[in-house]
Amino acid sequence: MRTSTNNSISLAQAVSMAVGTMIGASIFTIFGLGAQIAGRDLPLAFLLSGCLALMVAYSYAMLGRQIVSNAGPISFLLKGIGDTVLTGALAVLMWLSYVVSISLFVKGFAGYLLPLIGLEPSPLRTGVIEAGVIALFTLLNVFGSKAVGRLEFVIVAVKLSVLLVFIVLGAATLDFSRLSPSFTFSGTEGMLTGSIVFFLSYMGFGLITNASENIEKPSVNVPRAIYISTVMVIMIYVSVSAVALGNLSVPELVDAQDNALAVAARPFLGHAGFALLSYGALFSIASALNATLYGGANVAYSLAKDGELPEVFERKIWFKSTEGLYITAGLGLLFALLFNIESIASITSCVYTVIYLCVIIAHYRLVDTYGGSKPLILVFMLVMVAVLGGLFWYQFQTSRVTFYATLVTFGGALLLEYFYRYGRKRTFGIGKKLPGESCSSGTEKRDGSR
């Protein structure tokens, strides 16, 4: 059993990292887009997408309690699917998903900061803010996991306090007529579409497995952190979206896409509420950026140790020199400068859904060793296939450019993996310990090969 070290992350800190990422991903950055898609059914859309997340969390928790590796789901895929081109391409895609998520967060940060300080958004101003925020948190991550965990705990405590004020005070002025489900075909379609698109909202629980080597007692705390963080965020999403829709009309929320929640606080808190929610958004998005940058750099390092990323990552990146961290941050800034929030969110949702689906498939194949219910896993697998199909259909109907960009992203990952696997003769290596893997005592008891 792993014991606590100076760099260990506690259960509370692990939950804080996941909650920080999830809340920053949707409640603040793309809430206005959610209102546009789901309308007054947005709370139900968040509830349904949370149920989808719990389906995936089941496999992450069952596998993560015994396969302790900072490579996270890639270690699960290596165990369940093997060292294949598909696994390697998914490894590249997972790293790129962190890069793209970083760009989503910094764009959201700029969207709230500029109105708060009274400046009109412009490409130059937005770009300067995005660059400054990424530089700040890159510097923080150089100091290692303990600094990340401590900061997450503080930031998440602050933003949850802000959201609690928003929920409690806003509940007193709710207009319940705005919250009644539409029960029409278009309303139901919007709710289902919203739940699929905002599946991205719950991606943060996966970061727990990407830091499992640094978590105290991972065989116990990894599954606990996954379930606790996901359920907490479901409750927060549903409550916040209900208060926002109950105090502001859907058209007004859609018009205020860049800082929708801050605008939603004005009817019952005035300008002070606008400022409070803006500061809360900045804290929230900062914590999401902090946790994602940490997870992305950790993934890059864990995979690079076995040759899955270019050689520049193979120097001692984590806690020593920091080339991988700098490249991850730099590419995140590049995406932020080139793409809009809606395209970034849509592409990231597709990437994560493919990874989640493959993890569930791996769990199905490993269920006899690591535990779980085969019929339940099979149902979850079919649901994820439907979610992926829904995402592609949404992209095809709303933005052909985004649809083709997603296909190019998947194709590019496969080509890159093919080049490194066959052109450079590099693999994860069968028969060796998985990238970054450290088995807990639970694994030793259930798997006699270790």
Short mmCIF file of N, CA and C in Angstrom, two decimals, residues 215-363:
data_model
loop_
_atom_site.label_atom_id
_atom_site.label_comp_id
_atom_site.label_asym_id
_atom_site.label_seq_id
_atom_site.Cartn_x
_atom_site.Cartn_y
_atom_site.Cartn_z
N ILE A 215 -1.40 10.59 -5.04
CA ILE A 215 -2.54 10.64 -4.12
C ILE A 215 -2.31 9.66 -2.96
N GLU A 216 -2.61 10.11 -1.75
CA GLU A 216 -2.49 9.25 -0.58
C GLU A 216 -3.46 8.07 -0.68
N LYS A 217 -2.98 6.86 -0.37
CA LYS A 217 -3.81 5.65 -0.37
C LYS A 217 -4.70 5.59 -1.61
N PRO A 218 -4.12 5.49 -2.80
CA PRO A 218 -4.91 5.58 -4.03
C PRO A 218 -5.96 4.49 -4.19
N SER A 219 -5.71 3.30 -3.65
CA SER A 219 -6.69 2.23 -3.80
C SER A 219 -8.02 2.57 -3.13
N VAL A 220 -7.98 3.44 -2.13
CA VAL A 220 -9.19 3.88 -1.43
C VAL A 220 -9.64 5.26 -1.92
N ASN A 221 -8.70 6.18 -2.02
CA ASN A 221 -9.05 7.58 -2.27
C ASN A 221 -9.36 7.90 -3.73
N VAL A 222 -8.80 7.15 -4.67
CA VAL A 222 -9.09 7.43 -6.08
C VAL A 222 -10.57 7.21 -6.39
N PRO A 223 -11.16 6.03 -6.09
CA PRO A 223 -12.60 5.90 -6.37
C PRO A 223 -13.46 6.84 -5.55
N ARG A 224 -13.09 7.07 -4.28
CA ARG A 224 -13.86 8.01 -3.47
C ARG A 224 -13.85 9.40 -4.08
N ALA A 225 -12.69 9.86 -4.49
CA ALA A 225 -12.58 11.20 -5.07
C ALA A 225 -13.38 11.32 -6.36
N ILE A 226 -13.39 10.26 -7.17
CA ILE A 226 -14.14 10.27 -8.43
C ILE A 226 -15.63 10.43 -8.17
N TYR A 227 -16.17 9.62 -7.28
CA TYR A 227 -17.61 9.67 -7.02
C TYR A 227 -18.02 10.94 -6.28
N ILE A 228 -17.24 11.33 -5.26
CA ILE A 228 -17.58 12.52 -4.49
C ILE A 228 -17.59 13.76 -5.38
N SER A 229 -16.55 13.93 -6.18
CA SER A 229 -16.45 15.12 -7.02
C SER A 229 -17.56 15.17 -8.06
N THR A 230 -17.89 14.02 -8.67
CA THR A 230 -18.93 14.01 -9.70
C THR A 230 -20.29 14.34 -9.13
N VAL A 231 -20.65 13.74 -8.00
CA VAL A 231 -21.95 14.01 -7.38
C VAL A 231 -22.04 15.47 -6.91
N MET A 232 -20.95 15.99 -6.33
CA MET A 232 -20.94 17.39 -5.91
C MET A 232 -21.21 18.32 -7.07
N VAL A 233 -20.57 18.05 -8.20
CA VAL A 233 -20.70 18.95 -9.34
C VAL A 233 -22.10 18.84 -9.96
N ILE A 234 -22.69 17.64 -9.97
CA ILE A 234 -24.07 17.51 -10.45
C ILE A 234 -25.00 18.42 -9.66
N MET A 235 -24.88 18.38 -8.33
CA MET A 235 -25.73 19.21 -7.47
C MET A 235 -25.50 20.70 -7.73
N ILE A 236 -24.24 21.08 -7.92
CA ILE A 236 -23.94 22.50 -8.15
C ILE A 236 -24.46 22.95 -9.51
N TYR A 237 -24.25 22.15 -10.56
CA TYR A 237 -24.71 22.53 -11.89
C TYR A 237 -26.24 22.72 -11.93
N VAL A 238 -26.96 21.76 -11.38
CA VAL A 238 -28.42 21.83 -11.42
C VAL A 238 -28.92 23.05 -10.64
N SER A 239 -28.34 23.28 -9.47
CA SER A 239 -28.77 24.41 -8.63
C SER A 239 -28.46 25.74 -9.28
N VAL A 240 -27.24 25.91 -9.77
CA VAL A 240 -26.84 27.18 -10.36
C VAL A 240 -27.64 27.47 -11.63
N SER A 241 -27.83 26.47 -12.48
CA SER A 241 -28.57 26.70 -13.72
C SER A 241 -30.03 27.03 -13.43
N ALA A 242 -30.61 26.40 -12.39
CA ALA A 242 -31.99 26.71 -12.02
C ALA A 242 -32.12 28.15 -11.53
N VAL A 243 -31.19 28.59 -10.70
CA VAL A 243 -31.23 29.97 -10.19
C VAL A 243 -31.04 30.98 -11.33
N ALA A 244 -30.11 30.70 -12.22
CA ALA A 244 -29.86 31.62 -13.34
C ALA A 244 -31.09 31.75 -14.24
N LEU A 245 -31.68 30.60 -14.60
CA LEU A 245 -32.84 30.63 -15.49
C LEU A 245 -34.09 31.18 -14.79
N GLY A 246 -34.13 31.04 -13.47
CA GLY A 246 -35.27 31.55 -12.73
C GLY A 246 -35.22 33.03 -12.48
N ASN A 247 -34.07 33.66 -12.77
CA ASN A 247 -33.93 35.10 -12.55
C ASN A 247 -33.65 35.89 -13.83
N LEU A 248 -33.36 35.20 -14.91
CA LEU A 248 -33.04 35.89 -16.16
C LEU A 248 -33.61 35.08 -17.32
N SER A 249 -34.12 35.73 -18.32
CA SER A 249 -34.70 35.02 -19.46
C SER A 249 -33.61 34.34 -20.28
N VAL A 250 -34.02 33.33 -21.04
CA VAL A 250 -33.07 32.60 -21.88
C VAL A 250 -32.41 33.52 -22.90
N PRO A 251 -33.15 34.39 -23.60
CA PRO A 251 -32.49 35.30 -24.55
C PRO A 251 -31.42 36.18 -23.90
N GLU A 252 -31.68 36.64 -22.67
CA GLU A 252 -30.70 37.48 -21.98
C GLU A 252 -29.45 36.69 -21.63
N LEU A 253 -29.62 35.43 -21.23
CA LEU A 253 -28.46 34.59 -20.93
C LEU A 253 -27.65 34.31 -22.19
N VAL A 254 -28.34 34.07 -23.29
CA VAL A 254 -27.65 33.80 -24.55
C VAL A 254 -26.87 35.03 -25.00
N ASP A 255 -27.46 36.22 -24.85
CA ASP A 255 -26.77 37.45 -25.25
C ASP A 255 -25.51 37.70 -24.42
N ALA A 256 -25.51 37.22 -23.19
CA ALA A 256 -24.36 37.44 -22.29
C ALA A 256 -23.47 36.21 -22.22
N GLN A 257 -23.19 35.60 -23.35
CA GLN A 257 -22.46 34.32 -23.35
C GLN A 257 -21.10 34.40 -22.67
N ASP A 258 -20.37 35.49 -22.86
CA ASP A 258 -19.01 35.57 -22.32
C ASP A 258 -18.99 35.60 -20.80
N ASN A 259 -20.03 36.18 -20.17
CA ASN A 259 -20.06 36.27 -18.71
C ASN A 259 -21.49 36.10 -18.20
N ALA A 260 -22.14 35.02 -18.64
CA ALA A 260 -23.58 34.83 -18.43
C ALA A 260 -23.96 34.79 -16.96
N LEU A 261 -23.21 34.10 -16.13
CA LEU A 261 -23.60 33.99 -14.72
C LEU A 261 -23.47 35.31 -13.99
N ALA A 262 -22.48 36.10 -14.32
CA ALA A 262 -22.35 37.41 -13.69
C ALA A 262 -23.55 38.28 -14.03
N VAL A 263 -23.99 38.24 -15.28
CA VAL A 263 -25.17 39.00 -15.68
C VAL A 263 -26.42 38.46 -14.99
N ALA A 264 -26.49 37.14 -14.78
CA ALA A 264 -27.65 36.52 -14.13
C ALA A 264 -27.77 36.92 -12.67
N ALA A 265 -26.68 37.36 -12.05
CA ALA A 265 -26.72 37.77 -10.64
C ALA A 265 -27.25 39.18 -10.46
N ARG A 266 -27.30 39.97 -11.50
CA ARG A 266 -27.73 41.37 -11.38
C ARG A 266 -29.17 41.55 -10.89
N PRO A 267 -30.14 40.73 -11.37
CA PRO A 267 -31.52 40.98 -10.96
C PRO A 267 -31.75 40.93 -9.44
N PHE A 268 -31.00 40.10 -8.71
CA PHE A 268 -31.24 39.99 -7.27
C PHE A 268 -30.06 40.45 -6.41
N LEU A 269 -28.91 40.74 -7.02
CA LEU A 269 -27.75 41.21 -6.25
C LEU A 269 -27.20 42.54 -6.76
N GLY A 270 -27.73 43.03 -7.88
CA GLY A 270 -27.26 44.30 -8.42
C GLY A 270 -25.84 44.23 -8.95
N HIS A 271 -25.19 45.41 -9.01
CA HIS A 271 -23.82 45.44 -9.52
C HIS A 271 -22.86 44.68 -8.62
N ALA A 272 -23.13 44.68 -7.31
CA ALA A 272 -22.28 43.91 -6.40
C ALA A 272 -22.32 42.43 -6.75
N GLY A 273 -23.51 41.94 -7.14
CA GLY A 273 -23.62 40.55 -7.55
C GLY A 273 -22.86 40.26 -8.84
N PHE A 274 -22.93 41.22 -9.78
CA PHE A 274 -22.17 41.08 -11.02
C PHE A 274 -20.68 40.96 -10.72
N ALA A 275 -20.18 41.82 -9.84
CA ALA A 275 -18.76 41.78 -9.48
C ALA A 275 -18.41 40.50 -8.74
N LEU A 276 -19.28 40.09 -7.79
CA LEU A 276 -19.02 38.88 -7.01
C LEU A 276 -18.91 37.65 -7.91
N LEU A 277 -19.87 37.51 -8.83
CA LEU A 277 -19.84 36.35 -9.72
C LEU A 277 -18.68 36.43 -10.72
N SER A 278 -18.31 37.63 -11.10
CA SER A 278 -17.16 37.77 -11.99
C SER A 278 -15.89 37.32 -11.29
N TYR A 279 -15.72 37.75 -10.03
CA TYR A 279 -14.55 37.30 -9.27
C TYR A 279 -14.61 35.79 -9.04
N GLY A 280 -15.81 35.28 -8.75
CA GLY A 280 -15.96 33.84 -8.58
C GLY A 280 -15.60 33.08 -9.84
N ALA A 281 -15.99 33.63 -10.99
CA ALA A 281 -15.64 33.00 -12.26
C ALA A 281 -14.14 32.98 -12.47
N LEU A 282 -13.49 34.07 -12.14
CA LEU A 282 -12.04 34.13 -12.31
C LEU A 282 -11.35 33.09 -11.42
N PHE A 283 -11.81 32.97 -10.17
CA PHE A 283 -11.27 31.93 -9.29
C PHE A 283 -11.54 30.54 -9.86
N SER A 284 -12.76 30.34 -10.33
CA SER A 284 -13.16 29.03 -10.83
C SER A 284 -12.35 28.61 -12.05
N ILE A 285 -12.27 29.51 -13.01
CA ILE A 285 -11.54 29.17 -14.24
C ILE A 285 -10.05 29.02 -13.96
N ALA A 286 -9.54 29.81 -13.03
CA ALA A 286 -8.13 29.68 -12.66
C ALA A 286 -7.85 28.31 -12.07
N SER A 287 -8.75 27.82 -11.22
CA SER A 287 -8.54 26.50 -10.62
C SER A 287 -8.63 25.40 -11.68
N ALA A 288 -9.55 25.56 -12.65
CA ALA A 288 -9.66 24.59 -13.73
C ALA A 288 -8.39 24.57 -14.56
N LEU A 289 -7.87 25.74 -14.88
CA LEU A 289 -6.63 25.83 -15.63
C LEU A 289 -5.47 25.20 -14.86
N ASN A 290 -5.41 25.50 -13.56
CA ASN A 290 -4.36 24.98 -12.71
C ASN A 290 -4.36 23.45 -12.71
N ALA A 291 -5.55 22.86 -12.47
CA ALA A 291 -5.66 21.40 -12.40
C ALA A 291 -5.39 20.75 -13.75
N THR A 292 -5.89 21.34 -14.83
CA THR A 292 -5.72 20.75 -16.15
C THR A 292 -4.29 20.85 -16.63
N LEU A 293 -3.65 21.95 -16.37
CA LEU A 293 -2.24 22.10 -16.74
C LEU A 293 -1.38 21.08 -16.01
N TYR A 294 -1.69 20.86 -14.74
CA TYR A 294 -0.98 19.85 -13.95
C TYR A 294 -1.21 18.46 -14.53
N GLY A 295 -2.49 18.12 -14.82
CA GLY A 295 -2.79 16.81 -15.36
C GLY A 295 -2.18 16.60 -16.73
N GLY A 296 -2.27 17.62 -17.60
CA GLY A 296 -1.72 17.49 -18.94
C GLY A 296 -0.22 17.28 -18.94
N ALA A 297 0.49 18.02 -18.10
CA ALA A 297 1.94 17.86 -18.02
C ALA A 297 2.30 16.49 -17.46
N ASN A 298 1.52 16.03 -16.47
CA ASN A 298 1.78 14.71 -15.91
C ASN A 298 1.57 13.61 -16.94
N VAL A 299 0.52 13.73 -17.74
CA VAL A 299 0.27 12.75 -18.79
C VAL A 299 1.41 12.75 -19.80
N ALA A 300 1.81 13.96 -20.22
CA ALA A 300 2.90 14.06 -21.19
C ALA A 300 4.15 13.36 -20.68
N TYR A 301 4.46 13.55 -19.41
CA TYR A 301 5.65 12.92 -18.83
C TYR A 301 5.49 11.40 -18.75
N SER A 302 4.35 10.93 -18.23
CA SER A 302 4.15 9.49 -18.05
C SER A 302 4.22 8.74 -19.37
N LEU A 303 3.61 9.31 -20.42
CA LEU A 303 3.62 8.65 -21.71
C LEU A 303 4.97 8.77 -22.39
N ALA A 304 5.64 9.89 -22.20
CA ALA A 304 6.93 10.11 -22.86
C ALA A 304 8.00 9.16 -22.36
N LYS A 305 7.88 8.70 -21.13
CA LYS A 305 8.87 7.79 -20.58
C LYS A 305 8.98 6.51 -21.40
N ASP A 306 7.88 6.15 -22.10
CA ASP A 306 7.93 4.96 -22.95
C ASP A 306 7.84 5.30 -24.42
N GLY A 307 8.24 6.53 -24.78
CA GLY A 307 8.39 6.87 -26.18
C GLY A 307 7.12 7.17 -26.92
N GLU A 308 6.05 7.55 -26.23
CA GLU A 308 4.79 7.77 -26.92
C GLU A 308 4.63 9.20 -27.42
N LEU A 309 5.48 10.10 -26.95
CA LEU A 309 5.47 11.48 -27.44
C LEU A 309 6.87 11.83 -27.93
N PRO A 310 7.01 12.88 -28.70
CA PRO A 310 8.32 13.22 -29.25
C PRO A 310 9.41 13.34 -28.19
N GLU A 311 10.67 13.19 -28.65
CA GLU A 311 11.80 13.08 -27.73
C GLU A 311 11.96 14.26 -26.78
N VAL A 312 11.49 15.44 -27.19
CA VAL A 312 11.69 16.61 -26.34
C VAL A 312 11.04 16.41 -24.98
N PHE A 313 10.02 15.52 -24.90
CA PHE A 313 9.35 15.26 -23.63
C PHE A 313 10.16 14.28 -22.77
N GLU A 314 11.17 13.61 -23.34
CA GLU A 314 11.80 12.51 -22.65
C GLU A 314 12.82 12.95 -21.61
N ARG A 315 13.14 14.22 -21.56
CA ARG A 315 13.96 14.69 -20.45
C ARG A 315 13.14 14.68 -19.18
N LYS A 316 13.76 14.76 -18.06
CA LYS A 316 13.05 14.61 -16.80
C LYS A 316 12.11 15.79 -16.58
N ILE A 317 10.86 15.65 -17.05
CA ILE A 317 9.96 16.78 -17.10
C ILE A 317 9.36 17.10 -15.74
N TRP A 318 8.83 16.10 -15.06
CA TRP A 318 8.02 16.38 -13.87
C TRP A 318 8.89 16.49 -12.63
N PHE A 319 8.85 17.61 -11.97
CA PHE A 319 9.61 17.95 -10.78
C PHE A 319 11.08 18.25 -11.05
N LYS A 320 11.55 18.07 -12.26
CA LYS A 320 12.96 18.36 -12.60
C LYS A 320 12.96 19.48 -13.64
N SER A 321 13.46 19.18 -14.86
CA SER A 321 13.33 20.18 -15.92
C SER A 321 11.89 20.14 -16.44
N THR A 322 11.49 21.16 -17.18
CA THR A 322 10.05 21.35 -17.42
C THR A 322 9.69 21.57 -18.89
N GLU A 323 10.42 20.93 -19.82
CA GLU A 323 10.14 21.15 -21.23
C GLU A 323 8.71 20.75 -21.60
N GLY A 324 8.25 19.59 -21.10
CA GLY A 324 6.92 19.12 -21.43
C GLY A 324 5.84 20.04 -20.94
N LEU A 325 6.01 20.55 -19.74
CA LEU A 325 5.05 21.50 -19.17
C LEU A 325 4.98 22.76 -20.02
N TYR A 326 6.13 23.28 -20.44
CA TYR A 326 6.16 24.50 -21.24
C TYR A 326 5.49 24.29 -22.60
N ILE A 327 5.73 23.13 -23.23
CA ILE A 327 5.15 22.88 -24.54
C ILE A 327 3.64 22.72 -24.44
N THR A 328 3.18 22.02 -23.39
CA THR A 328 1.74 21.86 -23.18
C THR A 328 1.08 23.23 -23.02
N ALA A 329 1.67 24.08 -22.20
CA ALA A 329 1.12 25.42 -21.98
C ALA A 329 1.17 26.26 -23.26
N GLY A 330 2.27 26.19 -23.98
CA GLY A 330 2.41 26.97 -25.20
C GLY A 330 1.40 26.58 -26.27
N LEU A 331 1.16 25.29 -26.44
CA LEU A 331 0.17 24.85 -27.42
C LEU A 331 -1.24 25.24 -26.97
N GLY A 332 -1.49 25.21 -25.66
CA GLY A 332 -2.79 25.64 -25.15
C GLY A 332 -3.06 27.09 -25.51
N LEU A 333 -2.05 27.94 -25.38
CA LEU A 333 -2.19 29.35 -25.75
C LEU A 333 -2.45 29.49 -27.25
N LEU A 334 -1.77 28.69 -28.06
CA LEU A 334 -1.95 28.76 -29.51
C LEU A 334 -3.40 28.44 -29.90
N PHE A 335 -3.97 27.38 -29.31
CA PHE A 335 -5.36 27.03 -29.58
C PHE A 335 -6.29 28.16 -29.15
N ALA A 336 -6.00 28.78 -28.02
CA ALA A 336 -6.85 29.87 -27.52
C ALA A 336 -6.88 31.04 -28.49
N LEU A 337 -5.75 31.31 -29.11
CA LEU A 337 -5.67 32.44 -30.03
C LEU A 337 -6.32 32.15 -31.38
N LEU A 338 -6.44 30.86 -31.74
CA LEU A 338 -6.90 30.50 -33.08
C LEU A 338 -8.38 30.11 -33.17
N PHE A 339 -8.98 29.59 -32.07
CA PHE A 339 -10.33 29.03 -32.16
C PHE A 339 -11.28 29.70 -31.17
N ASN A 340 -12.62 29.59 -31.48
CA ASN A 340 -13.62 30.12 -30.56
C ASN A 340 -14.05 29.06 -29.54
N ILE A 341 -14.78 29.49 -28.52
CA ILE A 341 -15.13 28.60 -27.41
C ILE A 341 -16.02 27.45 -27.87
N GLU A 342 -17.01 27.73 -28.71
CA GLU A 342 -17.94 26.68 -29.12
C GLU A 342 -17.23 25.56 -29.86
N SER A 343 -16.32 25.90 -30.78
CA SER A 343 -15.58 24.88 -31.52
C SER A 343 -14.67 24.08 -30.60
N ILE A 344 -13.99 24.77 -29.68
CA ILE A 344 -13.10 24.10 -28.74
C ILE A 344 -13.88 23.11 -27.89
N ALA A 345 -15.04 23.54 -27.36
CA ALA A 345 -15.84 22.68 -26.50
C ALA A 345 -16.36 21.46 -27.24
N SER A 346 -16.80 21.65 -28.47
CA SER A 346 -17.36 20.55 -29.24
C SER A 346 -16.31 19.51 -29.59
N ILE A 347 -15.15 19.95 -30.04
CA ILE A 347 -14.08 19.01 -30.38
C ILE A 347 -13.61 18.26 -29.14
N THR A 348 -13.46 18.97 -28.03
CA THR A 348 -13.00 18.33 -26.80
C THR A 348 -14.00 17.29 -26.33
N SER A 349 -15.30 17.57 -26.45
CA SER A 349 -16.32 16.60 -26.04
C SER A 349 -16.19 15.31 -26.83
N CYS A 350 -15.98 15.41 -28.13
CA CYS A 350 -15.83 14.22 -28.96
C CYS A 350 -14.60 13.41 -28.57
N VAL A 351 -13.49 14.10 -28.34
CA VAL A 351 -12.26 13.41 -27.96
C VAL A 351 -12.44 12.65 -26.66
N TYR A 352 -13.00 13.32 -25.67
CA TYR A 352 -13.20 12.66 -24.38
C TYR A 352 -14.18 11.50 -24.47
N THR A 353 -15.23 11.64 -25.28
CA THR A 353 -16.20 10.56 -25.40
C THR A 353 -15.57 9.32 -26.01
N VAL A 354 -14.71 9.50 -27.00
CA VAL A 354 -14.01 8.35 -27.59
C VAL A 354 -13.12 7.68 -26.54
N ILE A 355 -12.39 8.47 -25.76
CA ILE A 355 -11.53 7.91 -24.72
C ILE A 355 -12.38 7.18 -23.68
N TYR A 356 -13.49 7.80 -23.26
CA TYR A 356 -14.36 7.18 -22.27
C TYR A 356 -14.92 5.85 -22.78
N LEU A 357 -15.35 5.83 -24.04
CA LEU A 357 -15.89 4.61 -24.62
C LEU A 357 -14.85 3.49 -24.62
N CYS A 358 -13.63 3.83 -24.99
CA CYS A 358 -12.57 2.82 -25.03
C CYS A 358 -12.20 2.33 -23.63
N VAL A 359 -12.26 3.22 -22.64
CA VAL A 359 -12.01 2.80 -21.25
C VAL A 359 -13.08 1.81 -20.80
N ILE A 360 -14.33 2.07 -21.15
CA ILE A 360 -15.40 1.15 -20.78
C ILE A 360 -15.21 -0.20 -21.46
N ILE A 361 -14.78 -0.19 -22.73
CA ILE A 361 -14.49 -1.44 -23.44
C ILE A 361 -13.36 -2.19 -22.73
N ALA A 362 -12.31 -1.47 -22.34
CA ALA A 362 -11.20 -2.10 -21.62
C ALA A 362 -11.67 -2.69 -20.30
N HIS A 363 -12.53 -1.96 -19.59
CA HIS A 363 -13.07 -2.47 -18.32
C HIS A 363 -13.87 -3.76 -18.55
#
